[in-house]
Short mmCIF file of C-alpha atoms and ligand atoms in Angstrom, two decimals:
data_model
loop_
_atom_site.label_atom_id
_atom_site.label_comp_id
_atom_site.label_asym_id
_atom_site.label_seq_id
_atom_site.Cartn_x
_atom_site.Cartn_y
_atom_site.Cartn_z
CA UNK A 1 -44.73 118.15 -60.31
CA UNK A 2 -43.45 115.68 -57.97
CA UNK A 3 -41.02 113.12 -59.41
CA UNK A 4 -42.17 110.16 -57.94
CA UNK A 5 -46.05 109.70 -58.40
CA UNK A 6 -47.86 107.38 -56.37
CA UNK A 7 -48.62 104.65 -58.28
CA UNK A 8 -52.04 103.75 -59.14
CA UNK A 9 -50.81 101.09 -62.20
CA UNK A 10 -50.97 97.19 -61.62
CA UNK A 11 -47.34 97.18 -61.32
CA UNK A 12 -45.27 98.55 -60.20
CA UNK A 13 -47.48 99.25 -57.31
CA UNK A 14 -46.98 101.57 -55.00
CA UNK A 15 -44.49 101.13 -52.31
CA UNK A 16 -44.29 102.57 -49.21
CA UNK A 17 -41.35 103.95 -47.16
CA UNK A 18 -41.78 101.72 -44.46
CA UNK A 19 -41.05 99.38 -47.05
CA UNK A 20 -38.20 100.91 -48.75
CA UNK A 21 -36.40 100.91 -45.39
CA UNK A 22 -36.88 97.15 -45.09
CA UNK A 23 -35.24 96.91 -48.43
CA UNK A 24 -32.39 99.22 -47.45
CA UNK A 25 -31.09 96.74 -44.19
CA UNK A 26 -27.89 96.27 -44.54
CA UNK A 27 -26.42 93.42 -46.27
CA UNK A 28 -25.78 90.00 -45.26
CA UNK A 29 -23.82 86.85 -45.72
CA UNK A 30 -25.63 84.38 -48.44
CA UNK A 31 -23.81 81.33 -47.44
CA UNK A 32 -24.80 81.94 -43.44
CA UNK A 33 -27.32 81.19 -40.64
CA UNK A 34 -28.53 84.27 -40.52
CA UNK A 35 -29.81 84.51 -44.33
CA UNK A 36 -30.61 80.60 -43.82
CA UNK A 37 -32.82 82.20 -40.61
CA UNK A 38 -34.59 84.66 -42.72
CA UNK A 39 -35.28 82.42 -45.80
CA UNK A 40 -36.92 79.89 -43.68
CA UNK A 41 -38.98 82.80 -41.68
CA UNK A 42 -39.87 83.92 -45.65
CA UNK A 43 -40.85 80.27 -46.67
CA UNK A 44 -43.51 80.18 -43.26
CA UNK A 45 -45.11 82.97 -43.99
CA UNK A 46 -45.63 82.06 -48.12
CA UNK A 47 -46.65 78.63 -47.37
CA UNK A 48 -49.45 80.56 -45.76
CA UNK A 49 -50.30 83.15 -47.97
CA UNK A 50 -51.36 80.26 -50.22
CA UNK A 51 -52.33 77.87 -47.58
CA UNK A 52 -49.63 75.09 -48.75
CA UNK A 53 -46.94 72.75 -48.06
CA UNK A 54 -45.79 72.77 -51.26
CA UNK A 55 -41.78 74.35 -51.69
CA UNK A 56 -41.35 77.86 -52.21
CA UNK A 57 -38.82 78.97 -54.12
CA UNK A 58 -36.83 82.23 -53.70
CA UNK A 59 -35.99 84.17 -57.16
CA UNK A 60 -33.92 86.98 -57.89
CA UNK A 61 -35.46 87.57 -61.48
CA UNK A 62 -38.49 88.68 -63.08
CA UNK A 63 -41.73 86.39 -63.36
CA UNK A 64 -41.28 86.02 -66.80
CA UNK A 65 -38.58 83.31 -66.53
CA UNK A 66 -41.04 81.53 -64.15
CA UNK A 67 -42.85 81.04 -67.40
CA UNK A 68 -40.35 79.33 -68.67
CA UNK A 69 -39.33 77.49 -65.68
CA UNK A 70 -42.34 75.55 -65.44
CA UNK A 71 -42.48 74.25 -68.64
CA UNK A 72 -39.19 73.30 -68.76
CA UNK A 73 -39.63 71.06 -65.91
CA UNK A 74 -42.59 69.71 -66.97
CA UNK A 75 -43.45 69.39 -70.56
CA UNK A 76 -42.70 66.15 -72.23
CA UNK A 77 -45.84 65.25 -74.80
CA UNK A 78 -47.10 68.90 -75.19
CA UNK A 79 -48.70 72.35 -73.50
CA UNK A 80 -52.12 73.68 -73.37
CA UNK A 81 -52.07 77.34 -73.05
CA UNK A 82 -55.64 79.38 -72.00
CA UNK A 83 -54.51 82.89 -73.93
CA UNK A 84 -57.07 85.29 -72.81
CA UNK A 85 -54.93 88.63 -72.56
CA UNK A 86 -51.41 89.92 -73.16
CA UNK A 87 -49.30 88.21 -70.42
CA UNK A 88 -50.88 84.84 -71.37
CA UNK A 89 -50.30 85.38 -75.00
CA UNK A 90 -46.51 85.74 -73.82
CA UNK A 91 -46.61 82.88 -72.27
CA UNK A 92 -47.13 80.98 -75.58
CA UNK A 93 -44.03 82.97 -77.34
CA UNK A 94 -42.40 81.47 -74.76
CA UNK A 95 -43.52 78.08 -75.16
CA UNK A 96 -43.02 78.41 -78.98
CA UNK A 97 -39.28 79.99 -78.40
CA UNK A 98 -38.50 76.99 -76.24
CA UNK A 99 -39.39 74.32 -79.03
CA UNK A 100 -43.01 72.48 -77.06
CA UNK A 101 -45.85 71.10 -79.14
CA UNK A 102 -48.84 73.20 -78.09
CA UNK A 103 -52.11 73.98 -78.59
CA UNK A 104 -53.84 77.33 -77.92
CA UNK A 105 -57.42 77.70 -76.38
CA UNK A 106 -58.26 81.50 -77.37
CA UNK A 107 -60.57 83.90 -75.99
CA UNK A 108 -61.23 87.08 -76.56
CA UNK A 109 -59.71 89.74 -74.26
CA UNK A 110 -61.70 90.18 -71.06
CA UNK A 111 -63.21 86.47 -71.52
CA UNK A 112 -62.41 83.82 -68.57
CA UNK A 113 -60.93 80.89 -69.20
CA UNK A 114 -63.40 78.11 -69.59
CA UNK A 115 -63.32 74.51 -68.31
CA UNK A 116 -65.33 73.00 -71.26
CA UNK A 117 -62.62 74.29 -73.67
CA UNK A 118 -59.91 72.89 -71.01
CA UNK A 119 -61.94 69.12 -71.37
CA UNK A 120 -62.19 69.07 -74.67
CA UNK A 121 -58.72 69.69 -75.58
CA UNK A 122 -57.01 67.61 -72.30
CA UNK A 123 -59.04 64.52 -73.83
CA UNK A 124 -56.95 64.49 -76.95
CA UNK A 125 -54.54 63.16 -74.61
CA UNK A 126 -51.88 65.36 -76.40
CA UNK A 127 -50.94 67.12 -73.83
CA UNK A 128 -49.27 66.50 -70.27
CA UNK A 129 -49.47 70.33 -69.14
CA UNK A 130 -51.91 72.89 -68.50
CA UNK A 131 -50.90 76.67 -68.57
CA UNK A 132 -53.05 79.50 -67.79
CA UNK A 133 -52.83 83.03 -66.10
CA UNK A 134 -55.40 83.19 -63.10
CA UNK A 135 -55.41 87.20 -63.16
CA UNK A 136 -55.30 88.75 -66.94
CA UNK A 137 -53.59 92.01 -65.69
CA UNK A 138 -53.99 93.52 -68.89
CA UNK A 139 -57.64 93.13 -69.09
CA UNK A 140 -58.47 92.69 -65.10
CA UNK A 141 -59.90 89.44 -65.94
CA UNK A 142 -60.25 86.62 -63.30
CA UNK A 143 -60.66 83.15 -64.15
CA UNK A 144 -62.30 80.53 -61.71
CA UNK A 145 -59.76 78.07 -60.58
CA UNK A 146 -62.04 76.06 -58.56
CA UNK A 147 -63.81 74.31 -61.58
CA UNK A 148 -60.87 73.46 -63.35
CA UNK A 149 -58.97 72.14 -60.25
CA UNK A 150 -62.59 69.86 -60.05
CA UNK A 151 -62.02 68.52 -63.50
CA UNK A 152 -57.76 67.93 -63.35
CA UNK A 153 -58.37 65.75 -60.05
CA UNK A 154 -61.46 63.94 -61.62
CA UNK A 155 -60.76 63.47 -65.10
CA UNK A 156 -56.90 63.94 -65.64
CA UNK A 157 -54.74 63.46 -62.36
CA UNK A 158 -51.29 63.15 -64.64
CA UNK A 159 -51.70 66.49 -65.90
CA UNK A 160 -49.51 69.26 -64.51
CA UNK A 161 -51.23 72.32 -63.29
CA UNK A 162 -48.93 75.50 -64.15
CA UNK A 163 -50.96 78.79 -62.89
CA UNK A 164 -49.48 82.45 -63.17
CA UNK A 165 -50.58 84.18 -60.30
CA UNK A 166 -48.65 87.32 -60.96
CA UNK A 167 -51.35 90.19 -60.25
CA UNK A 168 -52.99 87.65 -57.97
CA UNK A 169 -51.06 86.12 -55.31
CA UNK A 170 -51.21 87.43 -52.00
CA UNK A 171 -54.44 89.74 -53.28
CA UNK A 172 -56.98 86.91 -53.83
CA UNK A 173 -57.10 83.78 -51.81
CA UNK A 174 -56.26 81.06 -53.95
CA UNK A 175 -55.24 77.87 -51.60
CA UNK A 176 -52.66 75.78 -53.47
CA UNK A 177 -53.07 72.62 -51.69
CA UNK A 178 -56.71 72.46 -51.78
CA UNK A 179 -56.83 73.36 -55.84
CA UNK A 180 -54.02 71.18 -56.12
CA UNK A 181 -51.74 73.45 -58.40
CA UNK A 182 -48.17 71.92 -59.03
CA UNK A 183 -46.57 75.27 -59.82
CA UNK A 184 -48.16 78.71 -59.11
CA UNK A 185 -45.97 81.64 -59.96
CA UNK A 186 -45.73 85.39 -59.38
CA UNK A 187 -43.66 88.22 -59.12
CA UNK A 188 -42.98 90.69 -56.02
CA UNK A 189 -44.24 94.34 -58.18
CA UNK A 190 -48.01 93.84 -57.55
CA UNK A 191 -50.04 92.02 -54.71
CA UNK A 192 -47.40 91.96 -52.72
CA UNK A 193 -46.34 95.77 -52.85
CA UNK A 194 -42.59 95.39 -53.72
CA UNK A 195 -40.12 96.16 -56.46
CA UNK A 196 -39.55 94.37 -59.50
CA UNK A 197 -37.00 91.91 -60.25
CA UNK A 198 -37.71 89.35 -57.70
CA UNK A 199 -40.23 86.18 -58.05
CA UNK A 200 -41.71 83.55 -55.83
CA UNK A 201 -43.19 80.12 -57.06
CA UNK A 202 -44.65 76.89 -55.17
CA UNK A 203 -43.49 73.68 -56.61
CA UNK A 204 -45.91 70.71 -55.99
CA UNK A 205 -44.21 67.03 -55.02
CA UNK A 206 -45.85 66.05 -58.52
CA UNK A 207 -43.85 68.46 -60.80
CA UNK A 208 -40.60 67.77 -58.77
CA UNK A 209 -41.04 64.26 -60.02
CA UNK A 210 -41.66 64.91 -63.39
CA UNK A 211 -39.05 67.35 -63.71
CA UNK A 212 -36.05 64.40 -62.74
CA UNK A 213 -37.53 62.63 -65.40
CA UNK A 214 -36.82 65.41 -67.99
CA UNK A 215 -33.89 65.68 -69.92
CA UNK A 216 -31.89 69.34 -71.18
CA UNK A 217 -33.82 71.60 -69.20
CA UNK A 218 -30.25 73.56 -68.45
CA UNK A 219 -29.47 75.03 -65.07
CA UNK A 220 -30.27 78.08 -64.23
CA UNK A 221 -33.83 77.03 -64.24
CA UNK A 222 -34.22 73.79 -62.85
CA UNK A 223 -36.22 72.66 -60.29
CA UNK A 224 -33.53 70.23 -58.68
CA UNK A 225 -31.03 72.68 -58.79
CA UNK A 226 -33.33 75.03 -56.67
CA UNK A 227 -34.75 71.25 -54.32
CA UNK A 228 -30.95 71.30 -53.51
CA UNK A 229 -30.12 74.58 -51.87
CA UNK A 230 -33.74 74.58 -50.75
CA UNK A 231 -33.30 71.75 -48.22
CA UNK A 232 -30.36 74.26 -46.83
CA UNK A 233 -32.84 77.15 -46.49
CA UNK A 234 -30.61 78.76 -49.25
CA UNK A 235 -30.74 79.86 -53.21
CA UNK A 236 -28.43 78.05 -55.67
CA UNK A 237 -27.04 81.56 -56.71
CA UNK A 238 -26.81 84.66 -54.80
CA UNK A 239 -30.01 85.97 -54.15
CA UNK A 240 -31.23 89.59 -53.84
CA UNK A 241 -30.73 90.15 -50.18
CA UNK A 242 -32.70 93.45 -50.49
CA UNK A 243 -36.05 91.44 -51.58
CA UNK A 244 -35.60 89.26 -48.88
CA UNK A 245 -35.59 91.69 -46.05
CA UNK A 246 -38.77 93.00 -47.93
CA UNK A 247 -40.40 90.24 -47.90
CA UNK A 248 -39.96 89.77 -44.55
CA UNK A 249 -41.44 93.11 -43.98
CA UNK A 250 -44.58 92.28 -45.68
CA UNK A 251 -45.31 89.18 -44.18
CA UNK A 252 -45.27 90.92 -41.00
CA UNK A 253 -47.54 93.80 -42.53
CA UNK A 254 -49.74 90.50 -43.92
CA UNK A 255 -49.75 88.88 -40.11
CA UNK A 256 -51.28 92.20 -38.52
CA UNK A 257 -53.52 92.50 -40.94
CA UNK A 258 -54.74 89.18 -40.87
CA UNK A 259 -55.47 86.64 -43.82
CA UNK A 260 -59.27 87.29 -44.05
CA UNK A 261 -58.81 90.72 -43.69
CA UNK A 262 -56.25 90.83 -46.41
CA UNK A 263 -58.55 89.54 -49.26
CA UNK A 264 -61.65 91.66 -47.65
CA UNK A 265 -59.81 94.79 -47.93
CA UNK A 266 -59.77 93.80 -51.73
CA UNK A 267 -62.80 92.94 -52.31
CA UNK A 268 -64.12 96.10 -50.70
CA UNK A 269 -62.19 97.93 -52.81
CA UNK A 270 -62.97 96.01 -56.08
CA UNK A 271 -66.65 97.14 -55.10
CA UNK A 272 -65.72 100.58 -54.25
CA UNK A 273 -64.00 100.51 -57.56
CA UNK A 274 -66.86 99.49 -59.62
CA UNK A 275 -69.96 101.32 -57.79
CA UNK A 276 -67.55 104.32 -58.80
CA UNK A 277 -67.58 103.40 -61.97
CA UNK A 278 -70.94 102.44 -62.71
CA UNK A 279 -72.71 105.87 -60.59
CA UNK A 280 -70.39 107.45 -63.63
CA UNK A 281 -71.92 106.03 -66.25
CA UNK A 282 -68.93 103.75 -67.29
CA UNK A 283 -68.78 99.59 -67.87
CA UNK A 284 -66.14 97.07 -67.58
CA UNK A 285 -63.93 95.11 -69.65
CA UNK A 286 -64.27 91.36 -67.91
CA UNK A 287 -67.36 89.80 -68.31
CA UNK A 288 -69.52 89.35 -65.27
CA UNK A 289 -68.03 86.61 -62.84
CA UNK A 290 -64.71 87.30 -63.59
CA UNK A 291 -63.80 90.68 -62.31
CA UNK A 292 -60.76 91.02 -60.65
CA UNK A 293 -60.27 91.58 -57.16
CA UNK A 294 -57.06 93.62 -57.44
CA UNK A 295 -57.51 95.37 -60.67
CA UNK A 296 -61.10 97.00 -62.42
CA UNK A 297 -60.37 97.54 -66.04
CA UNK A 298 -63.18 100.03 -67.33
CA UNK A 299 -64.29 100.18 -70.55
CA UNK A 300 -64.47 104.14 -71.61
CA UNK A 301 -68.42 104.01 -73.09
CA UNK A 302 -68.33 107.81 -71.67
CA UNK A 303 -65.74 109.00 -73.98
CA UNK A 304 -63.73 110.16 -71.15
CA UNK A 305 -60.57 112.13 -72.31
CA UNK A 306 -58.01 109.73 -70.86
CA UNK A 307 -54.69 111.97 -72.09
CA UNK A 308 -56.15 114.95 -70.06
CA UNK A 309 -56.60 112.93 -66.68
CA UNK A 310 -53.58 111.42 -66.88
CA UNK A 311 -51.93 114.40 -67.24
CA UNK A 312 -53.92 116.45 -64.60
CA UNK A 313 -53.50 113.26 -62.09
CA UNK A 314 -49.56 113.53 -62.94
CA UNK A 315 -49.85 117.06 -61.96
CA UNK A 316 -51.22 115.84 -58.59
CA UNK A 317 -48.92 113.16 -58.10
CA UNK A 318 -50.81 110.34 -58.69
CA UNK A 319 -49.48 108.06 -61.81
CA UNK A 320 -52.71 106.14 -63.60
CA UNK A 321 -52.88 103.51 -66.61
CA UNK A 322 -54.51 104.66 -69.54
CA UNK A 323 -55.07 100.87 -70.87
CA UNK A 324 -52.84 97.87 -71.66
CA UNK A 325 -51.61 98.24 -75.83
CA UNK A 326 -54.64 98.12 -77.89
CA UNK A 327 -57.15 99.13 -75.00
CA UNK A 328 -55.27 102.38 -74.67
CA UNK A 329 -57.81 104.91 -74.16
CA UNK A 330 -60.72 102.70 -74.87
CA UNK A 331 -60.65 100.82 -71.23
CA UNK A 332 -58.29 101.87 -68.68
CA UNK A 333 -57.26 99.84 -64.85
CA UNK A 334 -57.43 100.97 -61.73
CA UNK A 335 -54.69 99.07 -59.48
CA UNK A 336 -56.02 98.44 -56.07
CA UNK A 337 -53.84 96.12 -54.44
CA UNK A 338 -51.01 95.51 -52.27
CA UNK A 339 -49.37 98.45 -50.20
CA UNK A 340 -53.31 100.38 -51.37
CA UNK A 341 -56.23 100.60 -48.68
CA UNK A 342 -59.52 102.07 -49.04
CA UNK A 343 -58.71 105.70 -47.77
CA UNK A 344 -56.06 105.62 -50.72
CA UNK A 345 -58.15 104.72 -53.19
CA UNK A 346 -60.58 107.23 -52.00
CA UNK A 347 -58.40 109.87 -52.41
CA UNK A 348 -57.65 108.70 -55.82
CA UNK A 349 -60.95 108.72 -57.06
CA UNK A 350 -61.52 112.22 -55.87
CA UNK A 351 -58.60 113.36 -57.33
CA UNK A 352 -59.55 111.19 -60.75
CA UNK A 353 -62.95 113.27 -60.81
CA UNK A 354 -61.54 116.57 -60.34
CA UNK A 355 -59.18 115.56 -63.30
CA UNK A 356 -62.21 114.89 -64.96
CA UNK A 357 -63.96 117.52 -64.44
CA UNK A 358 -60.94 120.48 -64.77
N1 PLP B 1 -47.77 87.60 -65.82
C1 PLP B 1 -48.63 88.60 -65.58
C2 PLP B 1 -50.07 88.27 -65.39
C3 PLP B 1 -48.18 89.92 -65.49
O1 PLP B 1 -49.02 90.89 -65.22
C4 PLP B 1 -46.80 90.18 -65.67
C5 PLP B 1 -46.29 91.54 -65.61
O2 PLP B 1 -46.99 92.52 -65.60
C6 PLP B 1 -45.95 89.11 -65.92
C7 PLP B 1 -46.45 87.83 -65.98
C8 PLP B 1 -44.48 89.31 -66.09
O3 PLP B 1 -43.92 89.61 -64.86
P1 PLP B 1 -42.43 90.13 -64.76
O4 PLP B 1 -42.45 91.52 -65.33
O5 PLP B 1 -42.11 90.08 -63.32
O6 PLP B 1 -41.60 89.23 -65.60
#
């Protein structure tokens, strides 16, 4: 059995050599032109990706603190959280653990988020922040952004916009400036086909405003603190240097490829995804319209023995998700994203049906 399955889970995805040599240039100065060089190359080619101007910032931790980053630079009356899956359920706890009045708009799992609900809750006039996950990795559920953006610039122009992008960003097009998101987050383990334990956010002029205005929101996570070394082309601590060279990499992979191409290639293999599905008699988890394009969560009507593929697909070197928590075995994902194009995926499916069928 090999060791190191490719990975077919929405994160870690898989990464390829090519990329795992990036990561292993050797080390450099974090204090120096040089990383100041690469940094800025990094910031380019993000401000990009999500067709901004906003800052990006650089972080050496998980995405999870992101969470907590935003609010604490932003919340002063009180959060709105959309909880319409595991990750954005976390995203309250952390809300709750850090003290903010909130209110929770709940869906069931595999429902979008819905602007009505959004409306009816911002007009309270309770609450100065909106938080929602754009990609429910645990269900593959996709929630229109261009609606709400519609509403926040008509209706309520004060509010802050925080959107977790984790499963999303640099997958699906989402273009910051136009939607007018003040801080979009995301971590480096899924669209963008790196290891974990590095993050990436874009900080609108509007929360950087707010955020000077907010008192005890410590250190280690403050937007200032970040502004400052920023204007350098550096990180207020010392980053990891391994990431960055990634990054770098990808970018590059991302500017061959081209943009368009990028979020065609995952669309096409969304579709592949789901015509695959659907020829097998199977359904999906999301409701119609909000599908992801980087992850197809099926829901198991055919009473396929999920242990048994697994376990033959392990055999074959190919690692596969057998459904977030409660879903276990009832819907499972299919991770198409990142370092994945359509021949892999391909060759996963076969090997998924032979599992099937052994
Ligand atoms: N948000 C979403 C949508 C996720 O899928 C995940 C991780 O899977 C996270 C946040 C947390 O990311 P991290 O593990 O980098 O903290």
């Amino acid at each position: 059995m090999n060791s190191f399955p490719k990975l077919f889970i929405p994160g870690p995805t898989h990464v390829p050599k090519s990329v795992m040599e990036a990561l292993a240039t050797p080390q450099i100065g974090h204090r120096t032109e040089e990383i100041s060089n690469l940094i800025k190359y990094i910031i380019k080619g993000i401000q990009k990706v999500l067709y901004t101007e906003n800052n990006i910032y650089l972080i050496s931790h998980a995405a999870t603190g992101l969470w907590e980053m935003g609010l604490r630079n932003s919340v002063d009356k009180g959060v709105l959280h959309c909880d319409n899956g595991a990750f954005s359920s976390k995203w309250v706890k952390v809300s709750q653990a850090c003290g903010y009045k909130n209110k929770i708009i709940e869906y069931e799992w595999g429902n979008g988020v819905k602007v009505d609900d959004i409306d009816r809750q911002l007009s309270t006039g309770e609450y100065n922040v909106l938080a929602m996950v754009h990609n429910e990795t645990s269900t593959g559920t996709m929630s229109d952004l261009e609606d709400i953006s519609n509403l926040l610039s008509s209706k309520y122009p004060d509010v802050i916009w925080l959107v977790d992008a984790v499963s999303s960003m640099a997958g699906i097009k989402v273009e910051v400036d136009k939607l007018g998101i003040d801080f979009m987050l995301s971590s480096t383990q899924k669209a963008w086909g790196l290891p974990a334990g590095f993050s990436i956010c874009s900080v609108s002029e509007k929360i950087s405003k707010k955020s000077e205005s907010i008192k005890n929101k410590g250190y280690f996570l403050d937007l200032k603190v970040y502004e400052k070394y920023y204007n350098k082309f550096q990180t207020p601590s010392t980053p990891s240097i391994p990431h960055l060279f990634g990054l770098k990499h990808i970018l590059d992979l991302i500017e061959d490829e081209g943009l368009d191409q990028r979020w065609k290639r995952h669309i096409e293999m969304k579709d592949y995804t789901m015509s695959w599905a659907k020829e097998k008699g199977q359904t999906f988890f999301a409701e119609e319209g909000c599908r992801s394009n980087t992850i197809t969560c099926i829901k198991n009507i055919q009473n396929w023995d999920i242990d048994k593929i697994y376990n033959k697909l392990l055999e074959k070197g190919f690692r596969m998700d057998r459904g977030y928590g409660k879903l276990r075995g009832k819907a499972f994902r299919i991770a198409h994203m990142g370092n994945i194009f359509m021949e892999d995926l391909q060759e996963y499916l076969h090997e998924f049906e032979k599992a099937m069928n052994a």
